[in-house]
Coordinates of C-alpha atoms and ligand atoms in Angstrom, one line a residue:
X1 CA 123.0 119.7 74.3
X2 CA 123.0 121.5 77.6
X3 CA 125.1 120.0 80.4
X4 CA 122.3 119.9 82.9
X5 CA 119.4 117.7 84.0
X6 CA 116.2 117.5 81.9
X7 CA 113.0 115.5 81.9
X8 CA 111.7 114.1 78.5
X9 CA 108.0 113.6 78.6
X10 CA 106.4 111.2 76.1
X11 CA 103.0 112.4 75.1
X12 CA 102.4 109.2 73.1
X13 CA 103.0 107.2 76.3
X14 CA 100.5 109.3 78.2
X15 CA 97.9 108.5 75.5
X16 CA 98.9 104.8 75.5
X17 CA 98.4 104.6 79.2
X18 CA 95.1 106.4 79.1
X19 CA 93.8 103.8 76.5
X20 CA 95.3 100.9 78.5
X21 CA 93.6 102.0 81.7
X22 CA 90.3 102.5 79.9
X23 CA 90.6 98.9 78.7
X24 CA 90.6 97.8 82.4
X25 CA 87.4 99.7 83.2
X26 CA 84.9 99.2 80.4
X27 CA 81.7 101.2 80.8
X28 CA 83.3 103.7 83.2
X29 CA 84.1 107.4 82.6
X30 CA 87.6 108.5 83.5
X31 CA 88.9 111.6 85.3
X32 CA 92.6 112.0 84.8
X33 CA 94.3 113.0 88.0
X34 CA 96.8 115.8 87.1
X35 CA 97.4 117.3 90.5
X36 CA 100.9 118.3 91.6
X37 CA 101.9 119.5 88.2
X38 CA 100.7 116.2 86.7
X39 CA 102.9 114.3 89.2
X40 CA 105.8 116.4 88.1
X41 CA 105.3 115.8 84.4
X42 CA 104.0 119.4 83.6
X43 CA 100.3 120.2 84.2
X44 CA 99.1 121.9 81.0
X45 CA 101.1 119.9 78.5
X46 CA 100.2 116.6 80.1
X47 CA 96.5 117.6 80.2
X48 CA 96.7 118.4 76.5
X49 CA 98.1 115.0 75.8
X50 CA 95.3 113.5 78.0
X51 CA 92.5 115.5 76.4
X52 CA 90.7 112.2 75.6
X53 CA 89.9 111.9 79.3
X54 CA 86.3 112.7 80.3
X55 CA 87.5 115.1 83.1
X56 CA 90.5 116.3 85.0
X57 CA 91.0 116.1 88.7
X58 CA 93.3 118.4 90.7
X59 CA 94.0 119.2 94.4
X60 CA 94.1 123.0 94.3
X61 CA 92.1 125.8 92.9
X62 CA 95.3 127.3 91.3
X63 CA 95.8 124.1 89.4
X64 CA 92.3 124.2 88.0
X65 CA 92.8 127.9 87.0
X66 CA 96.0 127.0 85.2
X67 CA 94.0 124.5 83.1
X68 CA 91.4 127.1 82.2
X69 CA 94.1 129.7 81.5
X70 CA 95.5 127.3 79.0
X71 CA 92.2 127.0 77.3
X72 CA 91.3 123.6 78.6
X73 CA 87.5 123.7 79.1
X74 CA 86.8 120.1 80.2
X75 CA 85.2 119.3 83.5
X76 CA 87.7 119.9 86.3
X77 CA 87.1 118.3 89.8
X78 CA 88.6 120.0 92.9
X79 CA 89.5 116.9 94.9
X80 CA 89.8 118.8 98.2
X81 CA 86.9 121.1 97.5
X82 CA 87.1 124.8 98.3
X83 CA 87.4 126.8 101.5
X84 CA 85.8 130.2 101.7
X85 CA 83.2 132.0 99.7
X86 CA 85.6 133.5 97.2
X87 CA 86.8 130.1 96.0
X88 CA 83.2 128.8 96.0
X89 CA 82.1 131.6 93.7
X90 CA 85.2 131.1 91.5
X91 CA 84.4 127.4 91.2
X92 CA 80.9 128.2 90.1
X93 CA 82.0 130.8 87.6
X94 CA 84.7 128.5 86.1
X95 CA 82.4 125.5 86.2
X96 CA 84.7 123.5 88.5
X97 CA 83.1 120.5 90.2
X98 CA 83.9 120.5 94.0
X99 CA 84.3 117.7 96.4
X100 CA 82.4 118.3 99.6
X101 CA 83.8 116.3 102.6
X102 CA 82.9 118.2 105.8
X103 CA 80.1 119.7 107.7
X104 CA 81.6 123.2 107.2
X105 CA 81.6 122.8 103.5
X106 CA 78.0 121.6 103.5
X107 CA 77.0 124.6 105.7
X108 CA 78.8 127.0 103.4
X109 CA 76.9 125.6 100.4
X110 CA 73.5 125.9 102.2
X111 CA 74.1 129.6 102.7
X112 CA 75.8 130.4 99.4
X113 CA 74.4 132.6 96.7
X114 CA 76.4 131.8 93.5
X115 CA 76.5 133.1 89.9
X116 CA 75.6 129.6 88.8
X117 CA 75.1 126.2 90.4
X118 CA 78.1 124.1 91.2
X119 CA 78.2 120.3 90.8
X120 CA 79.2 118.5 94.0
X121 CA 80.9 115.2 94.7
X122 CA 80.0 114.3 98.2
X123 CA 82.8 112.4 99.8
X124 CA 82.2 109.4 102.1
X125 CA 84.8 108.2 104.5
X126 CA 84.6 104.4 104.0
X127 CA 87.6 103.6 106.1
X128 CA 90.6 105.7 105.1
X129 CA 89.8 108.3 107.8
X130 CA 91.3 111.2 106.0
X131 CA 88.6 113.3 104.2
X132 CA 84.9 112.5 104.1
X133 CA 81.7 112.3 106.1
X134 CA 80.5 109.1 107.8
X135 CA 78.2 106.9 105.6
X136 CA 75.5 107.2 108.3
X137 CA 75.5 111.0 107.7
X138 CA 74.8 110.6 104.0
X139 CA 71.0 110.9 104.0
X140 CA 71.1 114.1 106.0
X141 CA 74.0 115.6 104.0
X142 CA 72.4 114.7 100.7
X143 CA 69.1 116.2 101.8
X144 CA 70.8 119.5 102.9
X145 CA 72.8 119.7 99.7
X146 CA 69.7 118.8 97.7
X147 CA 67.8 121.8 99.2
X148 CA 70.6 124.3 98.5
X149 CA 70.0 126.5 95.5
X150 CA 73.7 126.6 95.0
X151 CA 74.1 122.9 94.3
X152 CA 73.6 121.5 90.8
X153 CA 74.2 117.8 90.3
X154 CA 75.0 115.7 93.4
X155 CA 77.4 112.8 93.1
X156 CA 79.1 110.3 95.4
X157 CA 82.8 109.6 96.0
X158 CA 85.1 107.7 98.2
X159 CA 88.9 107.0 98.2
X160 CA 90.7 103.7 99.0
X161 CA 93.3 103.5 101.7
X162 CA 95.2 100.4 100.4
X163 CA 93.9 99.2 97.1
X164 CA 97.5 98.3 96.2
X165 CA 97.3 95.5 98.7
X166 CA 95.8 92.8 96.5
X167 CA 94.8 90.4 99.2
X168 CA 93.8 92.7 101.9
X169 CA 90.1 92.7 102.8
X170 CA 90.0 96.5 103.4
X171 CA 89.2 97.4 99.8
X172 CA 86.3 95.0 99.6
X173 CA 84.9 96.4 102.8
X174 CA 85.2 100.0 101.4
X175 CA 83.5 99.0 98.1
X176 CA 80.7 97.3 100.2
X177 CA 80.2 100.5 102.2
X178 CA 80.0 102.7 99.1
X179 CA 77.7 100.2 97.4
X180 CA 75.3 100.2 100.4
X181 CA 75.3 104.0 100.4
X182 CA 74.8 104.2 96.7
X183 CA 71.7 102.0 96.7
X184 CA 69.5 104.8 98.0
X185 CA 71.3 107.5 96.0
X186 CA 70.6 108.7 92.6
X187 CA 73.7 110.1 91.0
X188 CA 77.1 109.3 89.6
X189 CA 79.7 107.7 91.8
X190 CA 83.5 107.6 91.7
X191 CA 85.9 105.5 93.8
X192 CA 88.8 103.9 91.9
X193 CA 92.4 105.2 91.9
X194 CA 95.0 103.4 89.7
X195 CA 95.5 100.5 92.1
X196 CA 91.8 99.8 92.3
X197 CA 91.3 100.0 88.5
X198 CA 94.2 97.5 88.0
X199 CA 93.6 95.1 91.0
X200 CA 89.9 95.2 91.8
X201 CA 88.2 95.1 88.4
X202 CA 85.7 92.4 89.2
X203 CA 84.5 94.1 92.4
X204 CA 84.2 97.5 90.7
X205 CA 82.3 96.0 87.8
X206 CA 79.7 94.4 90.0
X207 CA 79.2 97.8 91.7
X208 CA 78.8 99.4 88.2
X209 CA 76.0 96.9 87.5
X210 CA 73.5 99.1 89.3
X211 CA 70.9 100.6 86.9
X212 CA 72.4 103.2 84.6
X213 CA 69.7 105.8 85.3
X214 CA 71.2 106.1 88.8
X215 CA 74.3 107.7 87.2
X216 CA 77.7 107.0 85.6
X217 CA 80.6 105.3 87.3
X218 CA 83.9 107.2 87.1
X219 CA 87.5 106.0 87.7
X220 CA 90.2 108.4 88.9
X221 CA 93.6 107.1 87.9
X222 CA 96.7 109.2 88.5
X223 CA 100.0 107.4 88.8
X224 CA 99.2 104.7 86.1
X225 CA 98.7 107.4 83.5
X226 CA 102.4 108.3 84.0
X227 CA 103.3 104.7 83.3
X228 CA 104.2 104.0 86.9
X229 CA 102.9 101.0 88.9
X230 CA 101.0 101.6 92.2
X231 CA 102.1 98.2 93.4
X232 CA 105.3 97.7 95.3
X233 CA 106.1 94.4 93.6
X234 CA 105.5 95.3 89.9
X235 CA 106.7 97.9 87.5
X236 CA 104.5 99.9 85.0
X237 CA 105.9 98.0 82.0
X238 CA 105.0 94.7 83.7
X239 CA 101.4 96.0 83.8
X240 CA 101.4 97.0 80.1
X241 CA 102.1 100.7 80.9
X242 CA 104.8 102.9 79.3
X243 CA 106.9 105.2 81.4
X244 CA 106.2 108.8 80.5
X245 CA 109.2 110.5 82.1
X246 CA 112.9 110.1 81.3
X247 CA 114.9 112.0 83.9
X248 CA 118.3 112.4 82.3
X249 CA 121.5 114.4 82.5
X250 CA 125.0 114.5 81.1
X251 CA 128.5 113.4 82.2
X252 CA 130.4 116.7 82.7
X253 CA 133.7 115.0 83.8
X254 CA 135.4 111.6 83.8
X255 CA 138.4 110.9 85.9
X256 CA 140.5 108.2 87.5
X257 CA 140.4 107.8 91.3
X258 CA 143.2 105.8 92.9
X259 CA 142.7 102.8 95.2
X260 CA 142.3 104.0 98.8
X261 CA 140.9 107.4 97.9
X262 CA 137.4 108.5 98.9
X263 CA 134.8 110.2 96.7
X264 CA 132.5 113.1 97.5
X265 CA 131.1 114.7 100.6
X266 CA 131.8 112.9 103.8
X267 CA 134.0 110.5 101.9
X268 CA 131.2 108.0 101.9
X269 CA 132.6 105.9 99.0
X270 CA 136.0 104.3 99.3
X271 CA 137.7 103.2 96.0
X272 CA 139.0 99.7 96.6
X273 CA 140.8 99.6 93.3
X274 CA 141.8 102.3 90.8
X275 CA 138.6 103.2 89.1
X276 CA 137.0 105.5 86.5
X277 CA 134.5 107.9 87.9
X278 CA 132.0 110.0 86.0
X279 CA 130.5 113.2 87.4
X280 CA 127.0 113.8 86.2
X281 CA 125.1 117.1 86.3
X282 CA 122.1 116.3 88.5
X283 CA 121.7 116.4 92.3
X284 CA 119.1 117.0 95.0
X285 CA 118.6 120.5 93.6
X286 CA 117.1 118.8 90.6
X287 CA 115.1 116.3 92.7
X288 CA 117.5 113.4 92.7
X289 CA 117.2 112.4 96.3
X290 CA 120.1 113.0 98.7
X291 CA 119.1 109.7 100.4
X292 CA 120.2 107.6 97.4
X293 CA 122.7 105.0 98.6
X294 CA 125.9 103.9 96.9
X295 CA 125.1 101.3 94.2
X296 CA 121.9 102.9 93.0
X297 CA 122.0 102.4 89.2
X298 CA 122.0 105.0 86.4
X299 CA 122.2 104.1 82.7
X300 CA 125.2 105.2 80.7
X301 CA 125.4 104.1 77.1
X302 CA 122.5 101.7 77.9
X303 CA 124.4 100.0 80.7
X304 CA 123.9 100.1 84.4
X305 CA 126.5 102.1 86.4
X306 CA 126.3 102.5 90.2
X307 CA 126.2 105.7 92.2
X308 CA 129.5 106.1 94.1
X309 CA 129.4 108.7 96.8
X310 CA 126.8 111.1 98.3
X311 CA 124.5 113.0 96.1
X312 CA 125.4 116.7 96.0
X313 CA 123.1 119.6 95.2
X314 CA 124.0 119.8 91.5
X315 CA 126.1 116.6 90.9
X316 CA 126.4 112.9 91.4
X317 CA 129.5 110.6 91.1
X318 CA 129.2 107.3 89.2
X319 CA 131.4 104.2 89.1
X320 CA 132.1 103.8 85.4
X321 CA 134.0 100.4 85.7
X322 CA 131.2 98.7 83.7
X323 CA 131.2 101.3 80.9
X324 CA 134.9 101.9 80.1
X325 CA 134.1 103.7 76.8
X326 CA 132.0 106.4 78.6
X327 CA 133.0 109.9 77.8
X328 CA 132.3 113.5 78.9
X329 CA 129.1 114.6 77.2
X330 CA 127.4 111.1 77.3
X331 CA 123.8 111.1 78.5
X332 CA 123.1 109.6 81.9
X333 CA 119.6 108.2 82.5
X334 CA 118.5 108.6 86.2
X335 CA 115.2 106.8 85.7
X336 CA 112.8 106.3 82.8
X337 CA 112.6 103.8 79.9
X338 CA 114.9 100.9 80.7
X339 CA 115.4 102.0 84.3
X340 CA 112.1 101.9 86.3
X341 CA 111.4 104.8 88.6
X342 CA 109.8 102.1 90.9
X343 CA 113.3 100.5 91.4
X344 CA 115.0 103.9 92.0
X345 CA 112.4 104.9 94.5
X346 CA 112.8 101.7 96.4
X347 CA 116.6 102.3 96.6
X348 CA 115.9 105.8 98.0
X349 CA 113.4 104.5 100.6
X350 CA 110.5 106.3 99.0
X351 CA 107.7 105.7 96.5
X352 CA 107.8 106.6 92.8
X353 CA 105.0 109.1 93.3
X354 CA 107.4 111.2 95.4
X355 CA 110.3 110.8 93.0
X356 CA 108.5 112.2 90.0
X357 CA 106.7 114.9 92.0
X358 CA 110.0 116.1 93.4
X359 CA 111.7 116.8 90.0
X360 CA 112.4 120.4 90.6
X361 CA 111.4 123.5 88.8
X362 CA 114.8 124.2 87.3
X363 CA 114.6 121.0 85.3
X364 CA 113.2 121.7 81.9
X365 CA 110.5 119.4 80.6
X366 CA 110.8 118.6 76.9
X367 CA 108.1 116.9 75.0
X368 CA 108.4 114.2 72.4
Ligands
PLP401 C1 95.7 111.4 94.0 C2 94.3 110.8 94.0 C3 93.9 109.9 93.1 C4 94.9 109.2 92.1 O1 95.6 108.2 92.8 P1 96.7 107.3 92.1 O2 97.1 106.3 93.1 O3 97.7 108.2 91.6 O4 96.0 106.6 90.9 C5 92.6 109.5 93.1 N1 91.7 110.1 94.0 C6 92.1 111.0 94.9 C7 91.1 111.5 95.8 C8 93.4 111.4 94.9 O5 93.8 112.3 95.9

């Protein structure tokens, strides 16, 4: 065993979560969101484990190219679309679907001459006010794209701003706007991220009741595939999901610190009694946030032990009072099975999405 941090990735858990999410959205097709290196889980290997998905979705052209380079030939959707004619040609050549969300992108497609037609997801801004055109602009945009020789299939898309808020009227309003727009539109639609799939099933199903010949309905889960909850008040396992990543490391020293002494940079932690302290090989250089407060749990020999002292670049210090038999060489779990990333993210004042995305490049991902 190497005395450094690693991330164990469970392919079986990825497949379990994919099946579980499908169960929540019968009749829908599924694009697996694998942007940002599959939320830190490793793009290509995660996509291979998720090859039962109907398509992959990524944020950047480079991510889509990495999938093709690995021999993954499924449909790939570029969620931010493309900028510039080179990437547009590339998308056509590699058969990437592109999202179109702006006047500039519509104009570029109208003028483009491409090696083959590109399939387009026209994005509507139904209230998030990040990307997308206004619903009122849909007829003109659809007409312009419909006339372009560069455009193959035209489909409709929107994105939710707060689907994780189960009793907020915003999501219903967004679904309503999309539904009204879809009425006069022949083509597939996609709207649901993880939170919407898990919390707004009835509303999505009633939208999906529109006649089949108008096109398929697609869901777009990301975080739930990795076994992590999109909701602030529930964990993945509480939703029937299995955590995919174990972020782990090793105790590289165990020592006694005397009462009255301080531990680590800035002397943040004061030992009130004599105590056993473990030093584990993981720090903010590995993606374990510097902002972690004293008391944040790790697991040693299956038991919780609290962080004691500031996180260093390559190390953390742990109060081992609750695990007196702990020894140098023991594994330390930073988050994963038995220690939800959701809980650790909350301790650090962030969201679990950011935690897993931030696991740094020097951390080897192993698959099991
Ligand atoms: C990231 C992303 C998703 C997936 O969201 P999750 O909350 O991770 O399920 C879906 N759609 C778009 C447009 C996204 O950017």
